[in-house]
mmCIF file of C-alpha atoms and ligand atoms in Angstrom:
data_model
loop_
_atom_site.group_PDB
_atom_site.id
_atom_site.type_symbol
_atom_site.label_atom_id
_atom_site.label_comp_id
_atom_site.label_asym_id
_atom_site.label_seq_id
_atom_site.Cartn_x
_atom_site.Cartn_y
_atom_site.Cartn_z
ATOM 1 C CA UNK P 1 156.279 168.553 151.833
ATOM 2 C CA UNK P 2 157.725 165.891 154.178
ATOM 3 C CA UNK P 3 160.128 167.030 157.678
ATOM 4 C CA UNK P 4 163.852 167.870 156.708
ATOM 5 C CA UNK P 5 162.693 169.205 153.306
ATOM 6 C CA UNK P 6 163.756 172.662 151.859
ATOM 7 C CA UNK P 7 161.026 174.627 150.495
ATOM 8 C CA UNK P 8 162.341 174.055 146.904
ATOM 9 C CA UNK P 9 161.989 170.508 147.497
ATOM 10 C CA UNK P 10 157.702 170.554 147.226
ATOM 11 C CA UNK P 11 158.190 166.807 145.842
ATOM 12 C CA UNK P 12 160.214 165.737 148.573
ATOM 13 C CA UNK P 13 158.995 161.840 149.615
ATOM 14 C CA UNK P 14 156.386 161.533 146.737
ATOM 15 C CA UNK P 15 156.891 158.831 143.675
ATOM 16 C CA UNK P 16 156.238 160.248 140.688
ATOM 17 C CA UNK P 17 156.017 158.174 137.188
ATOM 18 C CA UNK P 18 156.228 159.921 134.263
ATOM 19 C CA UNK P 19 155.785 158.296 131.168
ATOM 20 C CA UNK P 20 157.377 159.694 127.516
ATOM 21 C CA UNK P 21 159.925 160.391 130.122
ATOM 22 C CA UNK P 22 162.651 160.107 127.052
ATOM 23 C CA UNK P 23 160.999 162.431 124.761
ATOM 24 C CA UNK P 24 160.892 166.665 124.892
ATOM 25 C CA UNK P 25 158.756 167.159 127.571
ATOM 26 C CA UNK P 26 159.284 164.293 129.538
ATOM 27 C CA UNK P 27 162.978 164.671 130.153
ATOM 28 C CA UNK P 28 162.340 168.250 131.226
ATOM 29 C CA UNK P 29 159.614 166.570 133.925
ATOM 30 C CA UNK P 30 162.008 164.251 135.264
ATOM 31 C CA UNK P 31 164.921 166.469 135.720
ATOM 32 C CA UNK P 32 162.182 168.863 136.899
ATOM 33 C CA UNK P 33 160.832 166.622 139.640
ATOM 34 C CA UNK P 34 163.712 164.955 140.283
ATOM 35 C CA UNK P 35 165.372 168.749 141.013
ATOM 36 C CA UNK P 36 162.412 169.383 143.609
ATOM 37 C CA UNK P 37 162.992 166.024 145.889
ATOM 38 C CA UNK P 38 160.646 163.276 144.080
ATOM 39 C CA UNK P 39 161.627 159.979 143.695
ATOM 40 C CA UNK P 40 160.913 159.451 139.646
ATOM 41 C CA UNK P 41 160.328 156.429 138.270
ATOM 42 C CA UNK P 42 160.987 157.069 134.080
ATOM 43 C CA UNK P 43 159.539 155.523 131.324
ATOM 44 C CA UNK P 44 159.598 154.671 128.018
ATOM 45 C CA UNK P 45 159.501 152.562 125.171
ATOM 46 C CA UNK P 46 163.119 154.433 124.043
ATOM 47 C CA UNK P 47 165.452 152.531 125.780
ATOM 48 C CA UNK P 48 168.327 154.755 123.651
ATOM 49 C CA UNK P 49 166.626 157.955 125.985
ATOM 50 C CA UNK P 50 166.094 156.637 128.890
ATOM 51 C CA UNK P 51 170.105 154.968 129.122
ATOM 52 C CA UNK P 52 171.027 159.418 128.066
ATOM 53 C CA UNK P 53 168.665 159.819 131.444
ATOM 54 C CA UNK P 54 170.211 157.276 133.660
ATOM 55 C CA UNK P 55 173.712 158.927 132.817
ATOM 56 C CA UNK P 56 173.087 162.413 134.345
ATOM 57 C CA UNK P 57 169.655 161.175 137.167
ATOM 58 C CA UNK P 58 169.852 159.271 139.429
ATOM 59 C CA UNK P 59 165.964 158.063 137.918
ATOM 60 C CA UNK P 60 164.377 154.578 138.310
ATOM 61 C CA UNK P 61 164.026 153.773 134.033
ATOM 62 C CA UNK P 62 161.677 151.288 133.308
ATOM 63 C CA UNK P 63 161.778 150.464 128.954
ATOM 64 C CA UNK P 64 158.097 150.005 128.654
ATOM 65 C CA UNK P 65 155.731 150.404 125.991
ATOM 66 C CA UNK P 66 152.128 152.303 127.559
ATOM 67 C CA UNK P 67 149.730 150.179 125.527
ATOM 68 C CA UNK P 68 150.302 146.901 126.708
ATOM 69 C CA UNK P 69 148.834 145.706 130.222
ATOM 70 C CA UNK P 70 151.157 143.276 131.329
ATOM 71 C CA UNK P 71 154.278 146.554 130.252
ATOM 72 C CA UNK P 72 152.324 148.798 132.600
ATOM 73 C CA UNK P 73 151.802 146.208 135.714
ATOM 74 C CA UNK P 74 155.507 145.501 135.577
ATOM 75 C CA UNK P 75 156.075 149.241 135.799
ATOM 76 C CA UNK P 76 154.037 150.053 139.315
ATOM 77 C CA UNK P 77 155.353 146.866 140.610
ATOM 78 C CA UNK P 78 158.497 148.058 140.212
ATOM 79 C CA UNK P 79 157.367 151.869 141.087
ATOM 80 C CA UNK P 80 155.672 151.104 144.402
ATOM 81 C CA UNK P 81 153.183 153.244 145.909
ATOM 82 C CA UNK P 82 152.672 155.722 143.262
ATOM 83 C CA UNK P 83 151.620 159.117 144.390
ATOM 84 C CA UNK P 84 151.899 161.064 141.348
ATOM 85 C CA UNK P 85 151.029 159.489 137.665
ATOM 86 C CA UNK P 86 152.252 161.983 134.800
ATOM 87 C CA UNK P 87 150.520 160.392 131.305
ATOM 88 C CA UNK P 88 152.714 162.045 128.957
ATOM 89 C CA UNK P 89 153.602 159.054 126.026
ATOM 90 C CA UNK P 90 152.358 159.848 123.101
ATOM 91 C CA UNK P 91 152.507 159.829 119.327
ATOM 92 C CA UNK P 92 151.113 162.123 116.748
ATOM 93 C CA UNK P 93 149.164 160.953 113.557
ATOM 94 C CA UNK P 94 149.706 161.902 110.303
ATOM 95 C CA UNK P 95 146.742 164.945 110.605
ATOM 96 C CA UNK P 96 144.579 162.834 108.233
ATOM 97 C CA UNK P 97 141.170 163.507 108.483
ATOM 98 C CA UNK P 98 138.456 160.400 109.046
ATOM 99 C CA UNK P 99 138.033 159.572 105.241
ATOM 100 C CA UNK P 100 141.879 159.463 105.075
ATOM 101 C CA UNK P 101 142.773 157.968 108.134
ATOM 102 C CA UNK P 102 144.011 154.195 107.458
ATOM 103 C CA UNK P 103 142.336 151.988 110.584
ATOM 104 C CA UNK P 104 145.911 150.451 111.462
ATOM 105 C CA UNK P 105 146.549 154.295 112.223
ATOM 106 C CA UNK P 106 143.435 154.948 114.105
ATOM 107 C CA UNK P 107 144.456 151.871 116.790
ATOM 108 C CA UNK P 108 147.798 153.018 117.131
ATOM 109 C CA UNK P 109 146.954 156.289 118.339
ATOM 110 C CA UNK P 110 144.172 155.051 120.387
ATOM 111 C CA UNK P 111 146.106 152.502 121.875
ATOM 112 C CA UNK P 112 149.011 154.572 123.264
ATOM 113 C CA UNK P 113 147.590 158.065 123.308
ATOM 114 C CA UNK P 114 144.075 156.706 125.253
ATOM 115 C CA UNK P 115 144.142 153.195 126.291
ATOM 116 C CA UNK P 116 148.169 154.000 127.463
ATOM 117 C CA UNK P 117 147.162 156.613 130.323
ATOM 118 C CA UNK P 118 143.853 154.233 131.059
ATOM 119 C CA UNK P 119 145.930 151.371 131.789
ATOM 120 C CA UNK P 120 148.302 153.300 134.529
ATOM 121 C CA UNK P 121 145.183 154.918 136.039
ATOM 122 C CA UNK P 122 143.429 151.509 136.344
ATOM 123 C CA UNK P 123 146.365 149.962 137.620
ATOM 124 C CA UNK P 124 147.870 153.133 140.311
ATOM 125 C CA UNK P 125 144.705 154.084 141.546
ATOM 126 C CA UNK P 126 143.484 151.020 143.854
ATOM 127 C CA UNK P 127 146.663 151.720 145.720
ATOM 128 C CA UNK P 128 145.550 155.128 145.555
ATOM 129 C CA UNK P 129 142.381 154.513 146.655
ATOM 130 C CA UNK P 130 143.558 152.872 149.802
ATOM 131 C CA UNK P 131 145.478 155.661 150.800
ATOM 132 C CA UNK P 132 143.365 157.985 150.278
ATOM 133 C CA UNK P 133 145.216 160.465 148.249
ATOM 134 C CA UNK P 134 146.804 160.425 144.652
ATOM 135 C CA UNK P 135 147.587 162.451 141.624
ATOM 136 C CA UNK P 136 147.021 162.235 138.195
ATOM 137 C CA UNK P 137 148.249 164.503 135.469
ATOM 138 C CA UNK P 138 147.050 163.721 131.763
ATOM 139 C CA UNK P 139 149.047 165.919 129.149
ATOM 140 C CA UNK P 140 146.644 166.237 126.538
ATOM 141 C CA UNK P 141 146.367 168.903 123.606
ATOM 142 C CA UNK P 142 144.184 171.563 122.326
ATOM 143 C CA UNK P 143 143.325 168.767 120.200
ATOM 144 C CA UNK P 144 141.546 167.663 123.006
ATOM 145 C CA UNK P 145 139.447 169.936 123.209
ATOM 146 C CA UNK P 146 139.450 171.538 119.583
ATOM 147 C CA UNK P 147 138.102 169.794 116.362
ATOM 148 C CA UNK P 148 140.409 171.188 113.669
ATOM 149 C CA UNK P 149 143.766 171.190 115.399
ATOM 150 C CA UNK P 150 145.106 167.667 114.173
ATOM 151 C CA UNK P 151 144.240 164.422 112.581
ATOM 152 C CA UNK P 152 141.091 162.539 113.474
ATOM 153 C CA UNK P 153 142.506 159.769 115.091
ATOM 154 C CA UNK P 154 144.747 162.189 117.722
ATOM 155 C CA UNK P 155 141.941 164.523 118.427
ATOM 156 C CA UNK P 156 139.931 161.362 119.305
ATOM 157 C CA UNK P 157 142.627 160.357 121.258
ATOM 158 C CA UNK P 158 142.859 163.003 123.215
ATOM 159 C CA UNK P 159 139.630 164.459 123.789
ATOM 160 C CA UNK P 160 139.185 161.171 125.268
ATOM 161 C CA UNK P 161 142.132 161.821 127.428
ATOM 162 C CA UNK P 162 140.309 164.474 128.372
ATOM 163 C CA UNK P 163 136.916 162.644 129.299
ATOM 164 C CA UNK P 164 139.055 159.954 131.087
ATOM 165 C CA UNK P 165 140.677 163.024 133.242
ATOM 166 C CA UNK P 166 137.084 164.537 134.210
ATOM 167 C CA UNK P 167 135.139 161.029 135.078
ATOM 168 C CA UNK P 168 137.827 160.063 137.342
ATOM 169 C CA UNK P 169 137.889 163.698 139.332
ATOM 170 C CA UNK P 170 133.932 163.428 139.243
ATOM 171 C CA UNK P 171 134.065 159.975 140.277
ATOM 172 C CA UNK P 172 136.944 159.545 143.103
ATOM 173 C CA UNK P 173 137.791 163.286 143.954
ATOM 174 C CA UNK P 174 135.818 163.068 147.188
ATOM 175 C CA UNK P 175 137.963 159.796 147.830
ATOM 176 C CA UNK P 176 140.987 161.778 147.802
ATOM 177 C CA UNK P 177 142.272 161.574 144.167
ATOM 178 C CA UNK P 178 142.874 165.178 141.819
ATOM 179 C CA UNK P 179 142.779 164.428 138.225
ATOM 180 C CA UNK P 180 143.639 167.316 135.339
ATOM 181 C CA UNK P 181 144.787 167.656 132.103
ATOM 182 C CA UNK P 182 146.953 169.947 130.399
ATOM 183 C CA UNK P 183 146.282 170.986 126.917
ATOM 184 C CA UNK P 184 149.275 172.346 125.284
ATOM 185 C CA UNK P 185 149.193 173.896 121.880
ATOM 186 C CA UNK P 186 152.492 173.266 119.649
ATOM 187 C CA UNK P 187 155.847 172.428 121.585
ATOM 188 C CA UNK P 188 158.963 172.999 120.365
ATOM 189 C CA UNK P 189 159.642 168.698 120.704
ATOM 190 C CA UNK P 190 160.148 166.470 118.084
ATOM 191 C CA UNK P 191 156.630 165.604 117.242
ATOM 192 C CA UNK P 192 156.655 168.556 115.606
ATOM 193 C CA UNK P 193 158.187 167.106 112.647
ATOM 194 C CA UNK P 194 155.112 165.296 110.988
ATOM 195 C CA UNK P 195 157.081 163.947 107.492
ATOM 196 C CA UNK P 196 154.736 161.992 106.266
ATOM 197 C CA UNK P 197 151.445 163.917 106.742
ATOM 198 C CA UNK P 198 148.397 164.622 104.386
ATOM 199 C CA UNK P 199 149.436 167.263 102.188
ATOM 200 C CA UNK P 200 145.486 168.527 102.682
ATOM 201 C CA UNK P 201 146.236 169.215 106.241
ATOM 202 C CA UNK P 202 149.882 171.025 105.093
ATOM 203 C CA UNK P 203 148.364 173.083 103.401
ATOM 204 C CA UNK P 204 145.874 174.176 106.152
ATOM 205 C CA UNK P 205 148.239 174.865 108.665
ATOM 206 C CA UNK P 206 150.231 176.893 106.179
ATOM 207 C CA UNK P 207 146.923 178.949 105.446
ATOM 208 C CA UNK P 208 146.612 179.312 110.017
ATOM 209 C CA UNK P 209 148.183 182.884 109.923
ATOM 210 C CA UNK P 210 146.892 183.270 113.623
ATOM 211 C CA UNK P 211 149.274 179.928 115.140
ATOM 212 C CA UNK P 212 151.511 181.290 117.703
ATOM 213 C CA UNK P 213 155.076 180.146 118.093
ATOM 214 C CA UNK P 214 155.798 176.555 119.629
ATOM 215 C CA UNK P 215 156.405 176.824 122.937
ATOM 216 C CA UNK P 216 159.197 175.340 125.143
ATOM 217 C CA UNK P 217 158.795 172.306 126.635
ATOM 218 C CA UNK P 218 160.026 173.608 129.685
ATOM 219 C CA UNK P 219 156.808 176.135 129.497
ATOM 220 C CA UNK P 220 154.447 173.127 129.276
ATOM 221 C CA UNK P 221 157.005 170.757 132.293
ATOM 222 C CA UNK P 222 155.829 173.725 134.697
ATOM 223 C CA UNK P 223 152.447 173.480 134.806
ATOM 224 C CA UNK P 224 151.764 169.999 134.718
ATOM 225 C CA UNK P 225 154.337 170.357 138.318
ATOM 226 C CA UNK P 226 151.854 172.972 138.776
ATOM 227 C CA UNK P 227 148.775 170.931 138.933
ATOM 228 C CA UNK P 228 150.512 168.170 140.111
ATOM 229 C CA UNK P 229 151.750 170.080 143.514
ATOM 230 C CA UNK P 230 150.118 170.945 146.674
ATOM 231 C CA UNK P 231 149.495 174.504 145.251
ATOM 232 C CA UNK P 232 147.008 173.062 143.047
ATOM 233 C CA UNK P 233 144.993 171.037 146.176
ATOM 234 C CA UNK P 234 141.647 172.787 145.003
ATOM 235 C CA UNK P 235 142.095 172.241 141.263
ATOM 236 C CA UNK P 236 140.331 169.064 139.985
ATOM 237 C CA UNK P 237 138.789 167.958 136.424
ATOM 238 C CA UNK P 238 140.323 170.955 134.506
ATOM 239 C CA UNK P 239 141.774 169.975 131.010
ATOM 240 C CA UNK P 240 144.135 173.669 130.904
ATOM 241 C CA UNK P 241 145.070 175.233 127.663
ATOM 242 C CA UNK P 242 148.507 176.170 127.362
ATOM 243 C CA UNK P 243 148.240 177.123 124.544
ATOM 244 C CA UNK P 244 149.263 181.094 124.375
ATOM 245 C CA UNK P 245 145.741 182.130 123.985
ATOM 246 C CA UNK P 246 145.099 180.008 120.849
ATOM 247 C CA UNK P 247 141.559 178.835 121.333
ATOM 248 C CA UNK P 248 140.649 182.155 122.141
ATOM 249 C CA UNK P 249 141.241 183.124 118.692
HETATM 250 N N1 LIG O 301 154.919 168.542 120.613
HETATM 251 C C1 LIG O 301 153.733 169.134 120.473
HETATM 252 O O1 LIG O 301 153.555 170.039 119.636
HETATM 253 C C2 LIG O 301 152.573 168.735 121.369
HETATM 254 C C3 LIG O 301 151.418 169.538 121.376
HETATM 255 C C4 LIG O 301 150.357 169.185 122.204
HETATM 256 C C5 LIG O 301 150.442 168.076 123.016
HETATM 257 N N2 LIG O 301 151.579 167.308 122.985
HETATM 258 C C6 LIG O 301 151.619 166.126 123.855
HETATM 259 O O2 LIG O 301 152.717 166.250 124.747
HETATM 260 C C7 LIG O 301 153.149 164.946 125.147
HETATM 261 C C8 LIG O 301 154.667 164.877 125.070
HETATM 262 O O3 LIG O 301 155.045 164.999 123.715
HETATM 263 P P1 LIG O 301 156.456 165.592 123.220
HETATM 264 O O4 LIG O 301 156.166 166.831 122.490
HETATM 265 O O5 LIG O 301 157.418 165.608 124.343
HETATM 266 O O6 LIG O 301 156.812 164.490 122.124
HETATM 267 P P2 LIG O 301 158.094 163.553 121.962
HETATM 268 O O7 LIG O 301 157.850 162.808 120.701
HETATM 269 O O8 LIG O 301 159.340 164.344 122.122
HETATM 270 O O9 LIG O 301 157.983 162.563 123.229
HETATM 271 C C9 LIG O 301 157.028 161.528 123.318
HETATM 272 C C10 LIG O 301 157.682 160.366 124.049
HETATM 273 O O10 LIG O 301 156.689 159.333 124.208
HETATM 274 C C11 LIG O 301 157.341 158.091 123.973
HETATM 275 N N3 LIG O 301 156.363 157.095 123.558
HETATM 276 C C12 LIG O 301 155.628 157.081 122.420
HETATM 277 N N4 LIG O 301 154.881 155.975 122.375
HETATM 278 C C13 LIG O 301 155.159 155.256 123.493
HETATM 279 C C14 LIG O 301 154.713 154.019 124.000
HETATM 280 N N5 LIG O 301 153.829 153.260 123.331
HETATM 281 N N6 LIG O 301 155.195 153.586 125.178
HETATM 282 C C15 LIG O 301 156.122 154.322 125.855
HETATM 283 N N7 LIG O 301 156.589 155.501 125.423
HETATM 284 C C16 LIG O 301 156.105 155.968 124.251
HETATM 285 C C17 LIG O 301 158.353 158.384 122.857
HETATM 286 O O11 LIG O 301 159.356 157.393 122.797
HETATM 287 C C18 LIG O 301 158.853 159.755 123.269
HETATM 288 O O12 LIG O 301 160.000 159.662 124.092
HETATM 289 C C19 LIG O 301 152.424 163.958 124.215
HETATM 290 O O13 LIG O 301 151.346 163.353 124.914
HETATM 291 C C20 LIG O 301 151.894 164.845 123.105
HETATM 292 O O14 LIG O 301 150.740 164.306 122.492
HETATM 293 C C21 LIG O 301 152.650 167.609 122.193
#
């Protein structure tokens, strides 16, 4: 917390870029932020929901799409010195399983669930690095951590996620960088509504008796502030269910 700052302001002087900022979760991170002093930088490939931000924020937007380099070095050029990264973009697949899953598919989700939140690490943390202090919150899925809780391609996605989060705490946390993941189970958001998906994997979720109710995005916005505050300064390499108590079924 910088001098002058109220105690509700635990953000106060830190840049924070949060990506999916248009979508359910993300809008609730940058009002949520924004609401505790941080300067947020938005962004998404929406332009449509990041203009509805700009009209009630006073947010940087950046329109940018997460899986293309030369998108994500115009965005920390514009940010600055980043202090917090929040990799929230990301798209669901259509819960095919491998032998289903068309390849065009499988890059897609790669590209902006995994290679998305690889880019903005790559790129934030040499400034980082030479500060000696910087941090990096992943949201993930229970996907990421689960094998039967979505198509092939976005649990591959994201339990890379999760290996991304873990090598870079085990690799730079003594250099001053924290690194976690969040692993929310369903969200009340729109990527709940899967249209087009397998009717196979319909069928199992309509058979999972045990799947608790979505949660609200606003449940899932506080912890990743959690993790990516102060009070967190001893957690590092955790990919946290949030999940209410799903994978301990
Ligand atoms: N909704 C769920 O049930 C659920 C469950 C577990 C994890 N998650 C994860 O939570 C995160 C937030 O999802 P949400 O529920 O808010 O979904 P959402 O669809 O409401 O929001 C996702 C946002 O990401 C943006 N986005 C997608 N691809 C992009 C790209 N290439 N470049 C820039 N922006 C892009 C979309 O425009 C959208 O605004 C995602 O990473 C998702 O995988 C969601």
């Amino acid at each position: 917390m910088t001098e002058g700052a109220t105690e509700t302001e635990v953000f106060a002087g830190r840049t924070v870029v949060v990506t999916g900022a248009g979508g359910g979760v993300g809008q609730i991170l940058v009002r949520g932020f924004g609401g505790q002093g941080a300067r947020v930088v938005a962004v998404d490939r929406d332009t449509a929901a990041l203009d509805r931000l700009k009209a009630d924020t006073d947010v940087v937007c950046v329109p940018a799409d997460v899986s293309k380099a030369e998108d994500v070095r115009r965005v920390v050029g514009e940010a600055g010195e980043v202090d917090i990264l929040v990799n929230n973009a990301g798209v669901i697949d259509r819960l095919g399983m491998a032998h289903e899953v068309a390849v065009e598919e499988w890059h897609r989700l790669l590209d902006i669930n995994l290679t998305g939140p690889f880019l903005f690490c790559n790129t934030v943390l040499p400034g980082m690095l030479e500060r000696g202090r910087g941090v990096i919150v992943n949201v993930a899925s229970v996907a990421g951590v689960r094998g039967g809780r979505a198509g092939a391609a976005y649990t591959v996605s994201k339990h890379g996620l999760v290996g991304l989060t873990k090598n870079i705490a085990a690799t730079l946390g003594d250099r001053g960088i924290r690194s976690n993941a969040v692993c929310p189970g369903s969200i009340q958001t729109g990527m709940q509504d899967v249209t087009d998906a397998f009717p196979s994997a319909l069928e199992a979720l309509s058979r999972d008796r045990r799947k608790p109710a979505p949660a609200l995005p606003e449940e899932i916005a506080s912890v990743v502030m959690f993790l990516a505050s102060d009070a967190a300064a001893r957690i590092n390499g955790v990919a946290l269910p949030v999940d209410s108590g799903s994978l301990a079924f």
